[in-house]
Amino acid sequence: LAKTTQPISMDSYEGQEVNITCSHNNIATNDYITWYQQFPSQGPRFIIQGYKTKVTNEVASLFIPADRKSSTLSLPRVSLSDTAVYYCLVGISATGGSYIPTFGRGTSLIVHP
Amino acid sequence: NAGVTQTPKFQVLKTGQSMTLQCAQDMNHEYMSWYRQDPGMGLRLIHYSVGAGITDQGEVPNGYNVSRSTTEDFPLRLLSAAPSQTSVYFCASSSRQGGSPLHFGNGTRLTVT
């Protein structure tokens, strides 16, 4: 099965913009790209979802190029509470058409004062 | 507002013992799934279900069984626990596969000695 690829870790400072890119070369034509945030000892939490171009909500923006083989999560003006692991999720169709949502290994973001 | 509830939160097993991890959701979601999370490996899909009476294998199904007799419940069974199954297990649900965000429980931390 194809995998998603993300940077293992990133560092930033409070007030900066952070961009995390995920590669997903074998994304299915009808699949969405979803990003999650995970704090220690908790389950992942939904941040944002998109199919193409740009999506923005109150916490983040998601940029998806025309070929959809990658996506970039943008966190504006991060704070210490944004320190977490961020995962991108795409559904990779296995042989026979089964839907197998595949997470990347996650990007550990550390925000410094 | 329970969402996805997992029990127990912690469990220690001896090699060869069996147990069932419970997962229940109160959102009337059709799609449910189990993931395991190991250090440096991200989240890997074990089994999933697109509705009552229907289950399918994910990326790492060996050593685990599931059933889906009701919309609300999706238990994960370990028939003969092995140390390699030491992990944190997450249950997730969504209203449909592919395009809807997953709602995660807070996990079960399992140690097999």
JSON list of C-alpha atoms in Angstrom, two decimals:
[
{"chain": "A", "resi": 1, "resn": "LEU", "atom": "CA", "xyz": [0.00, 0.00, 0.00]},
{"chain": "A", "resi": 2, "resn": "ALA", "atom": "CA", "xyz": [1.15, 3.50, -0.72]},
{"chain": "A", "resi": 3, "resn": "LYS", "atom": "CA", "xyz": [2.15, 5.53, 2.33]},
{"chain": "A", "resi": 4, "resn": "THR", "atom": "CA", "xyz": [1.98, 9.16, 3.22]},
{"chain": "A", "resi": 5, "resn": "THR", "atom": "CA", "xyz": [5.18, 11.00, 4.06]},
{"chain": "A", "resi": 6, "resn": "GLN", "atom": "CA", "xyz": [5.59, 13.87, 6.50]},
{"chain": "A", "resi": 7, "resn": "PRO", "atom": "CA", "xyz": [8.59, 15.45, 8.24]},
{"chain": "A", "resi": 8, "resn": "ILE", "atom": "CA", "xyz": [9.26, 13.71, 11.53]},
{"chain": "A", "resi": 9, "resn": "SER", "atom": "CA", "xyz": [9.61, 16.89, 13.55]},
{"chain": "A", "resi": 10, "resn": "MET", "atom": "CA", "xyz": [9.48, 20.67, 13.32]},
{"chain": "A", "resi": 11, "resn": "ASP", "atom": "CA", "xyz": [10.32, 23.49, 15.68]},
{"chain": "A", "resi": 12, "resn": "SER", "atom": "CA", "xyz": [8.78, 26.94, 15.77]},
{"chain": "A", "resi": 13, "resn": "TYR", "atom": "CA", "xyz": [8.30, 29.93, 18.03]},
{"chain": "A", "resi": 14, "resn": "GLU", "atom": "CA", "xyz": [5.18, 31.54, 19.35]},
{"chain": "A", "resi": 15, "resn": "GLY", "atom": "CA", "xyz": [3.52, 33.87, 16.87]},
{"chain": "A", "resi": 16, "resn": "GLN", "atom": "CA", "xyz": [5.08, 32.30, 13.78]},
{"chain": "A", "resi": 17, "resn": "GLU", "atom": "CA", "xyz": [3.26, 30.60, 10.91]},
{"chain": "A", "resi": 18, "resn": "VAL", "atom": "CA", "xyz": [3.94, 26.87, 10.58]},
{"chain": "A", "resi": 19, "resn": "ASN", "atom": "CA", "xyz": [3.53, 24.88, 7.37]},
{"chain": "A", "resi": 20, "resn": "ILE", "atom": "CA", "xyz": [3.56, 21.07, 7.43]},
{"chain": "A", "resi": 21, "resn": "THR", "atom": "CA", "xyz": [3.57, 19.21, 4.11]},
{"chain": "A", "resi": 22, "resn": "CYS", "atom": "CA", "xyz": [2.33, 15.67, 3.51]},
{"chain": "A", "resi": 23, "resn": "SER", "atom": "CA", "xyz": [3.09, 13.66, 0.36]},
{"chain": "A", "resi": 24, "resn": "HIS", "atom": "CA", "xyz": [0.47, 11.18, -0.87]},
{"chain": "A", "resi": 25, "resn": "ASN", "atom": "CA", "xyz": [1.38, 10.09, -4.38]},
{"chain": "A", "resi": 26, "resn": "ASN", "atom": "CA", "xyz": [-1.28, 7.37, -4.73]},
{"chain": "A", "resi": 27, "resn": "ILE", "atom": "CA", "xyz": [-4.29, 9.24, -3.43]},
{"chain": "A", "resi": 28, "resn": "ALA", "atom": "CA", "xyz": [-7.59, 7.96, -4.86]},
{"chain": "A", "resi": 29, "resn": "THR", "atom": "CA", "xyz": [-9.53, 10.17, -7.25]},
{"chain": "A", "resi": 30, "resn": "ASN", "atom": "CA", "xyz": [-12.50, 10.56, -4.93]},
{"chain": "A", "resi": 31, "resn": "ASP", "atom": "CA", "xyz": [-10.67, 10.71, -1.64]},
{"chain": "A", "resi": 32, "resn": "TYR", "atom": "CA", "xyz": [-10.39, 13.59, 0.79]},
{"chain": "A", "resi": 33, "resn": "ILE", "atom": "CA", "xyz": [-7.32, 14.78, 2.68]},
{"chain": "A", "resi": 34, "resn": "THR", "atom": "CA", "xyz": [-7.78, 15.20, 6.39]},
{"chain": "A", "resi": 35, "resn": "TRP", "atom": "CA", "xyz": [-5.45, 16.49, 9.09]},
{"chain": "A", "resi": 36, "resn": "TYR", "atom": "CA", "xyz": [-5.55, 15.57, 12.75]},
{"chain": "A", "resi": 37, "resn": "GLN", "atom": "CA", "xyz": [-3.88, 16.86, 15.91]},
{"chain": "A", "resi": 38, "resn": "GLN", "atom": "CA", "xyz": [-2.87, 14.59, 18.77]},
{"chain": "A", "resi": 39, "resn": "PHE", "atom": "CA", "xyz": [-1.84, 15.49, 22.31]},
{"chain": "A", "resi": 40, "resn": "PRO", "atom": "CA", "xyz": [-0.19, 12.95, 24.65]},
{"chain": "A", "resi": 41, "resn": "SER", "atom": "CA", "xyz": [-2.55, 10.34, 26.10]},
{"chain": "A", "resi": 42, "resn": "GLN", "atom": "CA", "xyz": [-5.42, 11.45, 23.85]},
{"chain": "A", "resi": 43, "resn": "GLY", "atom": "CA", "xyz": [-6.91, 10.27, 20.60]},
{"chain": "A", "resi": 44, "resn": "PRO", "atom": "CA", "xyz": [-6.32, 12.32, 17.44]},
{"chain": "A", "resi": 45, "resn": "ARG", "atom": "CA", "xyz": [-8.64, 15.27, 16.92]},
{"chain": "A", "resi": 46, "resn": "PHE", "atom": "CA", "xyz": [-9.93, 16.55, 13.56]},
{"chain": "A", "resi": 47, "resn": "ILE", "atom": "CA", "xyz": [-8.44, 19.85, 12.38]},
{"chain": "A", "resi": 48, "resn": "ILE", "atom": "CA", "xyz": [-9.35, 20.37, 8.73]},
{"chain": "A", "resi": 49, "resn": "GLN", "atom": "CA", "xyz": [-10.36, 18.51, 5.59]},
{"chain": "A", "resi": 50, "resn": "GLY", "atom": "CA", "xyz": [-10.21, 19.31, 1.89]},
{"chain": "A", "resi": 51, "resn": "TYR", "atom": "CA", "xyz": [-10.42, 17.84, -1.60]},
{"chain": "A", "resi": 52, "resn": "LYS", "atom": "CA", "xyz": [-8.66, 20.40, -3.78]},
{"chain": "A", "resi": 53, "resn": "THR", "atom": "CA", "xyz": [-7.37, 23.99, -3.83]},
{"chain": "A", "resi": 54, "resn": "LYS", "atom": "CA", "xyz": [-7.63, 25.76, -0.47]},
{"chain": "A", "resi": 55, "resn": "VAL", "atom": "CA", "xyz": [-9.75, 25.30, 2.62]},
{"chain": "A", "resi": 56, "resn": "THR", "atom": "CA", "xyz": [-9.70, 27.57, 5.67]},
{"chain": "A", "resi": 57, "resn": "ASN", "atom": "CA", "xyz": [-11.37, 27.32, 9.05]},
{"chain": "A", "resi": 58, "resn": "GLU", "atom": "CA", "xyz": [-10.94, 29.07, 12.37]},
{"chain": "A", "resi": 59, "resn": "VAL", "atom": "CA", "xyz": [-7.76, 27.19, 13.30]},
{"chain": "A", "resi": 60, "resn": "ALA", "atom": "CA", "xyz": [-5.90, 26.31, 10.07]},
{"chain": "A", "resi": 61, "resn": "SER", "atom": "CA", "xyz": [-5.67, 26.42, 6.29]},
{"chain": "A", "resi": 62, "resn": "LEU", "atom": "CA", "xyz": [-5.15, 23.50, 3.94]},
{"chain": "A", "resi": 63, "resn": "PHE", "atom": "CA", "xyz": [-3.48, 23.95, 0.57]},
{"chain": "A", "resi": 64, "resn": "ILE", "atom": "CA", "xyz": [-3.83, 21.23, -2.07]},
{"chain": "A", "resi": 65, "resn": "PRO", "atom": "CA", "xyz": [-2.17, 21.54, -5.50]},
{"chain": "A", "resi": 66, "resn": "ALA", "atom": "CA", "xyz": [-3.95, 20.55, -8.69]},
{"chain": "A", "resi": 67, "resn": "ASP", "atom": "CA", "xyz": [-2.30, 17.11, -8.88]},
{"chain": "A", "resi": 68, "resn": "ARG", "atom": "CA", "xyz": [-3.35, 16.40, -5.25]},
{"chain": "A", "resi": 69, "resn": "LYS", "atom": "CA", "xyz": [-0.16, 14.44, -4.61]},
{"chain": "A", "resi": 70, "resn": "SER", "atom": "CA", "xyz": [0.65, 16.55, -1.60]},
{"chain": "A", "resi": 71, "resn": "SER", "atom": "CA", "xyz": [-1.03, 18.87, 0.85]},
{"chain": "A", "resi": 72, "resn": "THR", "atom": "CA", "xyz": [0.16, 21.55, 3.26]},
{"chain": "A", "resi": 73, "resn": "LEU", "atom": "CA", "xyz": [-1.35, 22.31, 6.64]},
{"chain": "A", "resi": 74, "resn": "SER", "atom": "CA", "xyz": [-0.80, 25.93, 7.64]},
{"chain": "A", "resi": 75, "resn": "LEU", "atom": "CA", "xyz": [-1.11, 27.02, 11.26]},
{"chain": "A", "resi": 76, "resn": "PRO", "atom": "CA", "xyz": [-1.12, 30.81, 11.61]},
{"chain": "A", "resi": 77, "resn": "ARG", "atom": "CA", "xyz": [0.53, 32.43, 14.63]},
{"chain": "A", "resi": 78, "resn": "VAL", "atom": "CA", "xyz": [1.16, 29.29, 16.66]},
{"chain": "A", "resi": 79, "resn": "SER", "atom": "CA", "xyz": [1.10, 29.26, 20.46]},
{"chain": "A", "resi": 80, "resn": "LEU", "atom": "CA", "xyz": [2.59, 26.90, 23.04]},
{"chain": "A", "resi": 81, "resn": "SER", "atom": "CA", "xyz": [-0.69, 24.95, 23.09]},
{"chain": "A", "resi": 82, "resn": "ASP", "atom": "CA", "xyz": [-0.16, 23.99, 19.43]},
{"chain": "A", "resi": 83, "resn": "THR", "atom": "CA", "xyz": [2.68, 21.71, 20.51]},
{"chain": "A", "resi": 84, "resn": "ALA", "atom": "CA", "xyz": [1.40, 18.31, 19.38]},
{"chain": "A", "resi": 85, "resn": "VAL", "atom": "CA", "xyz": [1.75, 15.62, 16.73]},
{"chain": "A", "resi": 86, "resn": "TYR", "atom": "CA", "xyz": [0.02, 16.35, 13.42]},
{"chain": "A", "resi": 87, "resn": "TYR", "atom": "CA", "xyz": [-1.14, 13.60, 11.07]},
{"chain": "A", "resi": 88, "resn": "CYS", "atom": "CA", "xyz": [-2.41, 13.71, 7.54]},
{"chain": "A", "resi": 89, "resn": "LEU", "atom": "CA", "xyz": [-4.88, 11.07, 6.47]},
{"chain": "A", "resi": 90, "resn": "VAL", "atom": "CA", "xyz": [-5.84, 9.95, 3.01]},
{"chain": "A", "resi": 91, "resn": "GLY", "atom": "CA", "xyz": [-7.78, 6.87, 2.03]},
{"chain": "A", "resi": 92, "resn": "ILE", "atom": "CA", "xyz": [-5.71, 4.52, -0.08]},
{"chain": "A", "resi": 93, "resn": "SER", "atom": "CA", "xyz": [-7.72, 2.06, -2.11]},
{"chain": "A", "resi": 94, "resn": "ALA", "atom": "CA", "xyz": [-6.39, -1.44, -1.70]},
{"chain": "A", "resi": 95, "resn": "THR", "atom": "CA", "xyz": [-6.75, -4.14, -4.31]},
{"chain": "A", "resi": 96, "resn": "GLY", "atom": "CA", "xyz": [-10.44, -4.79, -4.82]},
{"chain": "A", "resi": 97, "resn": "GLY", "atom": "CA", "xyz": [-11.46, -1.26, -3.88]},
{"chain": "A", "resi": 98, "resn": "SER", "atom": "CA", "xyz": [-11.45, -1.55, -0.08]},
{"chain": "A", "resi": 99, "resn": "TYR", "atom": "CA", "xyz": [-11.06, 1.72, 1.72]},
{"chain": "A", "resi": 100, "resn": "ILE", "atom": "CA", "xyz": [-7.99, 1.68, 3.95]},
{"chain": "A", "resi": 101, "resn": "PRO", "atom": "CA", "xyz": [-7.44, 5.09, 5.51]},
{"chain": "A", "resi": 102, "resn": "THR", "atom": "CA", "xyz": [-3.72, 5.53, 5.88]},
{"chain": "A", "resi": 103, "resn": "PHE", "atom": "CA", "xyz": [-2.10, 7.88, 8.35]},
{"chain": "A", "resi": 104, "resn": "GLY", "atom": "CA", "xyz": [1.35, 9.31, 7.93]},
{"chain": "A", "resi": 105, "resn": "ARG", "atom": "CA", "xyz": [3.81, 8.78, 10.77]},
{"chain": "A", "resi": 106, "resn": "GLY", "atom": "CA", "xyz": [3.02, 12.20, 12.05]},
{"chain": "A", "resi": 107, "resn": "THR", "atom": "CA", "xyz": [4.95, 15.42, 12.51]},
{"chain": "A", "resi": 108, "resn": "SER", "atom": "CA", "xyz": [5.92, 16.36, 16.04]},
{"chain": "A", "resi": 109, "resn": "LEU", "atom": "CA", "xyz": [5.62, 20.13, 16.29]},
{"chain": "A", "resi": 110, "resn": "ILE", "atom": "CA", "xyz": [7.30, 21.86, 19.20]},
{"chain": "A", "resi": 111, "resn": "VAL", "atom": "CA", "xyz": [6.50, 25.52, 19.76]},
{"chain": "A", "resi": 112, "resn": "HIS", "atom": "CA", "xyz": [9.05, 27.43, 21.81]},
{"chain": "A", "resi": 113, "resn": "PRO", "atom": "CA", "xyz": [8.37, 30.60, 23.86]},
{"chain": "B", "resi": 1, "resn": "ASN", "atom": "CA", "xyz": [-21.88, 14.09, 24.57]},
{"chain": "B", "resi": 2, "resn": "ALA", "atom": "CA", "xyz": [-20.01, 10.78, 25.06]},
{"chain": "B", "resi": 3, "resn": "GLY", "atom": "CA", "xyz": [-18.77, 10.36, 21.45]},
{"chain": "B", "resi": 4, "resn": "VAL", "atom": "CA", "xyz": [-16.48, 7.32, 21.24]},
{"chain": "B", "resi": 5, "resn": "THR", "atom": "CA", "xyz": [-15.92, 5.44, 24.51]},
{"chain": "B", "resi": 6, "resn": "GLN", "atom": "CA", "xyz": [-13.16, 2.87, 24.96]},
{"chain": "B", "resi": 7, "resn": "THR", "atom": "CA", "xyz": [-12.72, 0.51, 27.88]},
{"chain": "B", "resi": 8, "resn": "PRO", "atom": "CA", "xyz": [-10.53, -0.34, 29.67]},
{"chain": "B", "resi": 9, "resn": "LYS", "atom": "CA", "xyz": [-8.02, 2.54, 29.66]},
{"chain": "B", "resi": 10, "resn": "PHE", "atom": "CA", "xyz": [-5.17, 0.31, 30.78]},
{"chain": "B", "resi": 11, "resn": "GLN", "atom": "CA", "xyz": [-4.64, -3.45, 30.66]},
{"chain": "B", "resi": 12, "resn": "VAL", "atom": "CA", "xyz": [-1.78, -5.82, 31.43]},
{"chain": "B", "resi": 13, "resn": "LEU", "atom": "CA", "xyz": [-1.90, -9.34, 30.00]},
{"chain": "B", "resi": 14, "resn": "LYS", "atom": "CA", "xyz": [0.36, -12.34, 30.13]},
{"chain": "B", "resi": 15, "resn": "THR", "atom": "CA", "xyz": [1.42, -13.98, 26.89]},
{"chain": "B", "resi": 16, "resn": "GLY", "atom": "CA", "xyz": [-1.30, -16.33, 25.68]},
{"chain": "B", "resi": 17, "resn": "GLN", "atom": "CA", "xyz": [-4.17, -14.68, 27.54]},
{"chain": "B", "resi": 18, "resn": "SER", "atom": "CA", "xyz": [-7.19, -13.41, 25.69]},
{"chain": "B", "resi": 19, "resn": "MET", "atom": "CA", "xyz": [-9.18, -10.24, 26.12]},
{"chain": "B", "resi": 20, "resn": "THR", "atom": "CA", "xyz": [-11.64, -7.93, 24.43]},
{"chain": "B", "resi": 21, "resn": "LEU", "atom": "CA", "xyz": [-11.18, -4.19, 24.02]},
{"chain": "B", "resi": 22, "resn": "GLN", "atom": "CA", "xyz": [-14.52, -2.46, 24.02]},
{"chain": "B", "resi": 23, "resn": "CYS", "atom": "CA", "xyz": [-15.56, 0.43, 21.80]},
{"chain": "B", "resi": 24, "resn": "ALA", "atom": "CA", "xyz": [-18.94, 2.15, 21.74]},
{"chain": "B", "resi": 25, "resn": "GLN", "atom": "CA", "xyz": [-20.17, 5.26, 19.94]},
{"chain": "B", "resi": 26, "resn": "ASP", "atom": "CA", "xyz": [-23.42, 7.15, 20.39]},
{"chain": "B", "resi": 27, "resn": "MET", "atom": "CA", "xyz": [-23.38, 9.18, 17.16]},
{"chain": "B", "resi": 28, "resn": "ASN", "atom": "CA", "xyz": [-25.12, 6.59, 14.98]},
{"chain": "B", "resi": 29, "resn": "HIS", "atom": "CA", "xyz": [-22.02, 6.34, 12.82]},
{"chain": "B", "resi": 30, "resn": "GLU", "atom": "CA", "xyz": [-21.92, 3.57, 10.24]},
{"chain": "B", "resi": 31, "resn": "TYR", "atom": "CA", "xyz": [-18.14, 3.43, 9.90]},
{"chain": "B", "resi": 32, "resn": "MET", "atom": "CA", "xyz": [-15.97, 2.20, 12.80]},
{"chain": "B", "resi": 33, "resn": "SER", "atom": "CA", "xyz": [-12.34, 1.21, 12.94]},
{"chain": "B", "resi": 34, "resn": "TRP", "atom": "CA", "xyz": [-9.50, 0.11, 15.19]},
{"chain": "B", "resi": 35, "resn": "TYR", "atom": "CA", "xyz": [-5.96, 1.46, 15.07]},
{"chain": "B", "resi": 36, "resn": "ARG", "atom": "CA", "xyz": [-2.83, 0.65, 16.97]},
{"chain": "B", "resi": 37, "resn": "GLN", "atom": "CA", "xyz": [-0.20, 3.25, 17.71]},
{"chain": "B", "resi": 38, "resn": "ASP", "atom": "CA", "xyz": [3.42, 2.35, 18.34]},
{"chain": "B", "resi": 39, "resn": "PRO", "atom": "CA", "xyz": [6.37, 4.73, 18.83]},
{"chain": "B", "resi": 40, "resn": "GLY", "atom": "CA", "xyz": [7.64, 5.99, 15.49]},
{"chain": "B", "resi": 41, "resn": "MET", "atom": "CA", "xyz": [4.99, 4.09, 13.52]},
{"chain": "B", "resi": 42, "resn": "GLY", "atom": "CA", "xyz": [2.04, 6.46, 13.57]},
{"chain": "B", "resi": 43, "resn": "LEU", "atom": "CA", "xyz": [-1.43, 4.92, 13.53]},
{"chain": "B", "resi": 44, "resn": "ARG", "atom": "CA", "xyz": [-1.96, 1.66, 11.69]},
{"chain": "B", "resi": 45, "resn": "LEU", "atom": "CA", "xyz": [-5.39, 0.33, 10.79]},
{"chain": "B", "resi": 46, "resn": "ILE", "atom": "CA", "xyz": [-6.22, -3.10, 12.22]},
{"chain": "B", "resi": 47, "resn": "HIS", "atom": "CA", "xyz": [-9.85, -3.75, 11.21]},
{"chain": "B", "resi": 48, "resn": "TYR", "atom": "CA", "xyz": [-12.76, -1.67, 10.11]},
{"chain": "B", "resi": 49, "resn": "SER", "atom": "CA", "xyz": [-16.51, -1.94, 9.60]},
{"chain": "B", "resi": 50, "resn": "VAL", "atom": "CA", "xyz": [-18.81, -0.04, 7.24]},
{"chain": "B", "resi": 51, "resn": "GLY", "atom": "CA", "xyz": [-21.96, -1.13, 9.06]},
{"chain": "B", "resi": 52, "resn": "ALA", "atom": "CA", "xyz": [-23.53, -3.73, 11.31]},
{"chain": "B", "resi": 53, "resn": "GLY", "atom": "CA", "xyz": [-22.65, -7.23, 10.17]},
{"chain": "B", "resi": 54, "resn": "ILE", "atom": "CA", "xyz": [-19.80, -6.08, 7.88]},
{"chain": "B", "resi": 55, "resn": "THR", "atom": "CA", "xyz": [-16.11, -6.11, 8.80]},
{"chain": "B", "resi": 56, "resn": "ASP", "atom": "CA", "xyz": [-12.88, -6.05, 6.84]},
{"chain": "B", "resi": 57, "resn": "GLN", "atom": "CA", "xyz": [-9.15, -6.20, 7.42]},
{"chain": "B", "resi": 58, "resn": "GLY", "atom": "CA", "xyz": [-6.88, -3.21, 7.56]},
{"chain": "B", "resi": 59, "resn": "GLU", "atom": "CA", "xyz": [-3.12, -2.97, 7.34]},
{"chain": "B", "resi": 60, "resn": "VAL", "atom": "CA", "xyz": [-2.18, -5.08, 10.39]},
{"chain": "B", "resi": 61, "resn": "PRO", "atom": "CA", "xyz": [-5.03, -7.55, 11.13]},
{"chain": "B", "resi": 62, "resn": "ASN", "atom": "CA", "xyz": [-3.07, -10.61, 12.24]},
{"chain": "B", "resi": 63, "resn": "GLY", "atom": "CA", "xyz": [-3.75, -11.65, 15.84]},
{"chain": "B", "resi": 64, "resn": "TYR", "atom": "CA", "xyz": [-6.99, -9.66, 16.10]},
{"chain": "B", "resi": 65, "resn": "ASN", "atom": "CA", "xyz": [-10.66, -10.45, 15.53]},
{"chain": "B", "resi": 66, "resn": "VAL", "atom": "CA", "xyz": [-13.63, -8.11, 15.32]},
{"chain": "B", "resi": 67, "resn": "SER", "atom": "CA", "xyz": [-17.38, -8.32, 14.98]},
{"chain": "B", "resi": 68, "resn": "ARG", "atom": "CA", "xyz": [-20.11, -5.72, 14.49]},
{"chain": "B", "resi": 69, "resn": "SER", "atom": "CA", "xyz": [-23.47, -6.95, 15.72]},
{"chain": "B", "resi": 70, "resn": "THR", "atom": "CA", "xyz": [-24.85, -3.45, 16.39]},
{"chain": "B", "resi": 71, "resn": "THR", "atom": "CA", "xyz": [-24.22, 0.02, 14.97]},
{"chain": "B", "resi": 72, "resn": "GLU", "atom": "CA", "xyz": [-22.99, 1.24, 18.36]},
{"chain": "B", "resi": 73, "resn": "ASP", "atom": "CA", "xyz": [-20.40, -1.39, 19.33]},
{"chain": "B", "resi": 74, "resn": "PHE", "atom": "CA", "xyz": [-17.21, -2.62, 17.69]},
{"chain": "B", "resi": 75, "resn": "PRO", "atom": "CA", "xyz": [-15.17, -4.84, 20.04]},
{"chain": "B", "resi": 76, "resn": "LEU", "atom": "CA", "xyz": [-11.59, -5.91, 19.27]},
{"chain": "B", "resi": 77, "resn": "ARG", "atom": "CA", "xyz": [-10.55, -9.37, 20.43]},
{"chain": "B", "resi": 78, "resn": "LEU", "atom": "CA", "xyz": [-7.07, -10.66, 21.12]},
{"chain": "B", "resi": 79, "resn": "LEU", "atom": "CA", "xyz": [-7.35, -14.45, 21.19]},
{"chain": "B", "resi": 80, "resn": "SER", "atom": "CA", "xyz": [-3.81, -15.21, 22.35]},
{"chain": "B", "resi": 81, "resn": "ALA", "atom": "CA", "xyz": [-1.88, -12.11, 23.35]},
{"chain": "B", "resi": 82, "resn": "ALA", "atom": "CA", "xyz": [1.75, -11.72, 22.33]},
{"chain": "B", "resi": 83, "resn": "PRO", "atom": "CA", "xyz": [4.35, -9.16, 23.46]},
{"chain": "B", "resi": 84, "resn": "SER", "atom": "CA", "xyz": [4.29, -7.71, 19.92]},
{"chain": "B", "resi": 85, "resn": "GLN", "atom": "CA", "xyz": [0.72, -6.58, 20.64]},
{"chain": "B", "resi": 86, "resn": "THR", "atom": "CA", "xyz": [1.89, -4.21, 23.36]},
{"chain": "B", "resi": 87, "resn": "SER", "atom": "CA", "xyz": [0.59, -0.90, 22.05]},
{"chain": "B", "resi": 88, "resn": "VAL", "atom": "CA", "xyz": [-1.97, 1.85, 22.43]},
{"chain": "B", "resi": 89, "resn": "TYR", "atom": "CA", "xyz": [-5.22, 1.00, 20.71]},
{"chain": "B", "resi": 90, "resn": "PHE", "atom": "CA", "xyz": [-7.62, 3.61, 19.36]},
{"chain": "B", "resi": 91, "resn": "CYS", "atom": "CA", "xyz": [-11.17, 3.14, 18.15]},
{"chain": "B", "resi": 92, "resn": "ALA", "atom": "CA", "xyz": [-12.64, 5.64, 15.70]},
{"chain": "B", "resi": 93, "resn": "SER", "atom": "CA", "xyz": [-15.95, 6.23, 13.98]},
{"chain": "B", "resi": 94, "resn": "SER", "atom": "CA", "xyz": [-17.36, 8.40, 11.23]},
{"chain": "B", "resi": 95, "resn": "SER", "atom": "CA", "xyz": [-20.67, 8.94, 9.50]},
{"chain": "B", "resi": 96, "resn": "ARG", "atom": "CA", "xyz": [-19.33, 7.48, 6.25]},
{"chain": "B", "resi": 97, "resn": "GLN", "atom": "CA", "xyz": [-16.03, 6.27, 4.96]},
{"chain": "B", "resi": 98, "resn": "GLY", "atom": "CA", "xyz": [-13.70, 8.44, 2.94]},
{"chain": "B", "resi": 99, "resn": "GLY", "atom": "CA", "xyz": [-15.17, 11.90, 3.21]},
{"chain": "B", "resi": 100, "resn": "SER", "atom": "CA", "xyz": [-16.08, 12.28, 6.85]},
{"chain": "B", "resi": 101, "resn": "PRO", "atom": "CA", "xyz": [-13.73, 13.08, 9.74]},
{"chain": "B", "resi": 102, "resn": "LEU", "atom": "CA", "xyz": [-12.95, 10.31, 12.17]},
{"chain": "B", "resi": 103, "resn": "HIS", "atom": "CA", "xyz": [-13.92, 10.70, 15.82]},
{"chain": "B", "resi": 104, "resn": "PHE", "atom": "CA", "xyz": [-11.45, 8.95, 18.11]},
{"chain": "B", "resi": 105, "resn": "GLY", "atom": "CA", "xyz": [-11.72, 7.51, 21.59]},
{"chain": "B", "resi": 106, "resn": "ASN", "atom": "CA", "xyz": [-9.01, 8.19, 24.16]},
{"chain": "B", "resi": 107, "resn": "GLY", "atom": "CA", "xyz": [-7.33, 4.85, 23.73]},
{"chain": "B", "resi": 108, "resn": "THR", "atom": "CA", "xyz": [-6.52, 1.65, 25.59]},
{"chain": "B", "resi": 109, "resn": "ARG", "atom": "CA", "xyz": [-2.92, 1.14, 26.67]},
{"chain": "B", "resi": 110, "resn": "LEU", "atom": "CA", "xyz": [-2.15, -2.59, 26.52]},
{"chain": "B", "resi": 111, "resn": "THR", "atom": "CA", "xyz": [0.96, -4.26, 27.87]},
{"chain": "B", "resi": 112, "resn": "VAL", "atom": "CA", "xyz": [1.66, -7.94, 27.19]},
{"chain": "B", "resi": 113, "resn": "THR", "atom": "CA", "xyz": [4.36, -9.51, 29.32]}
]
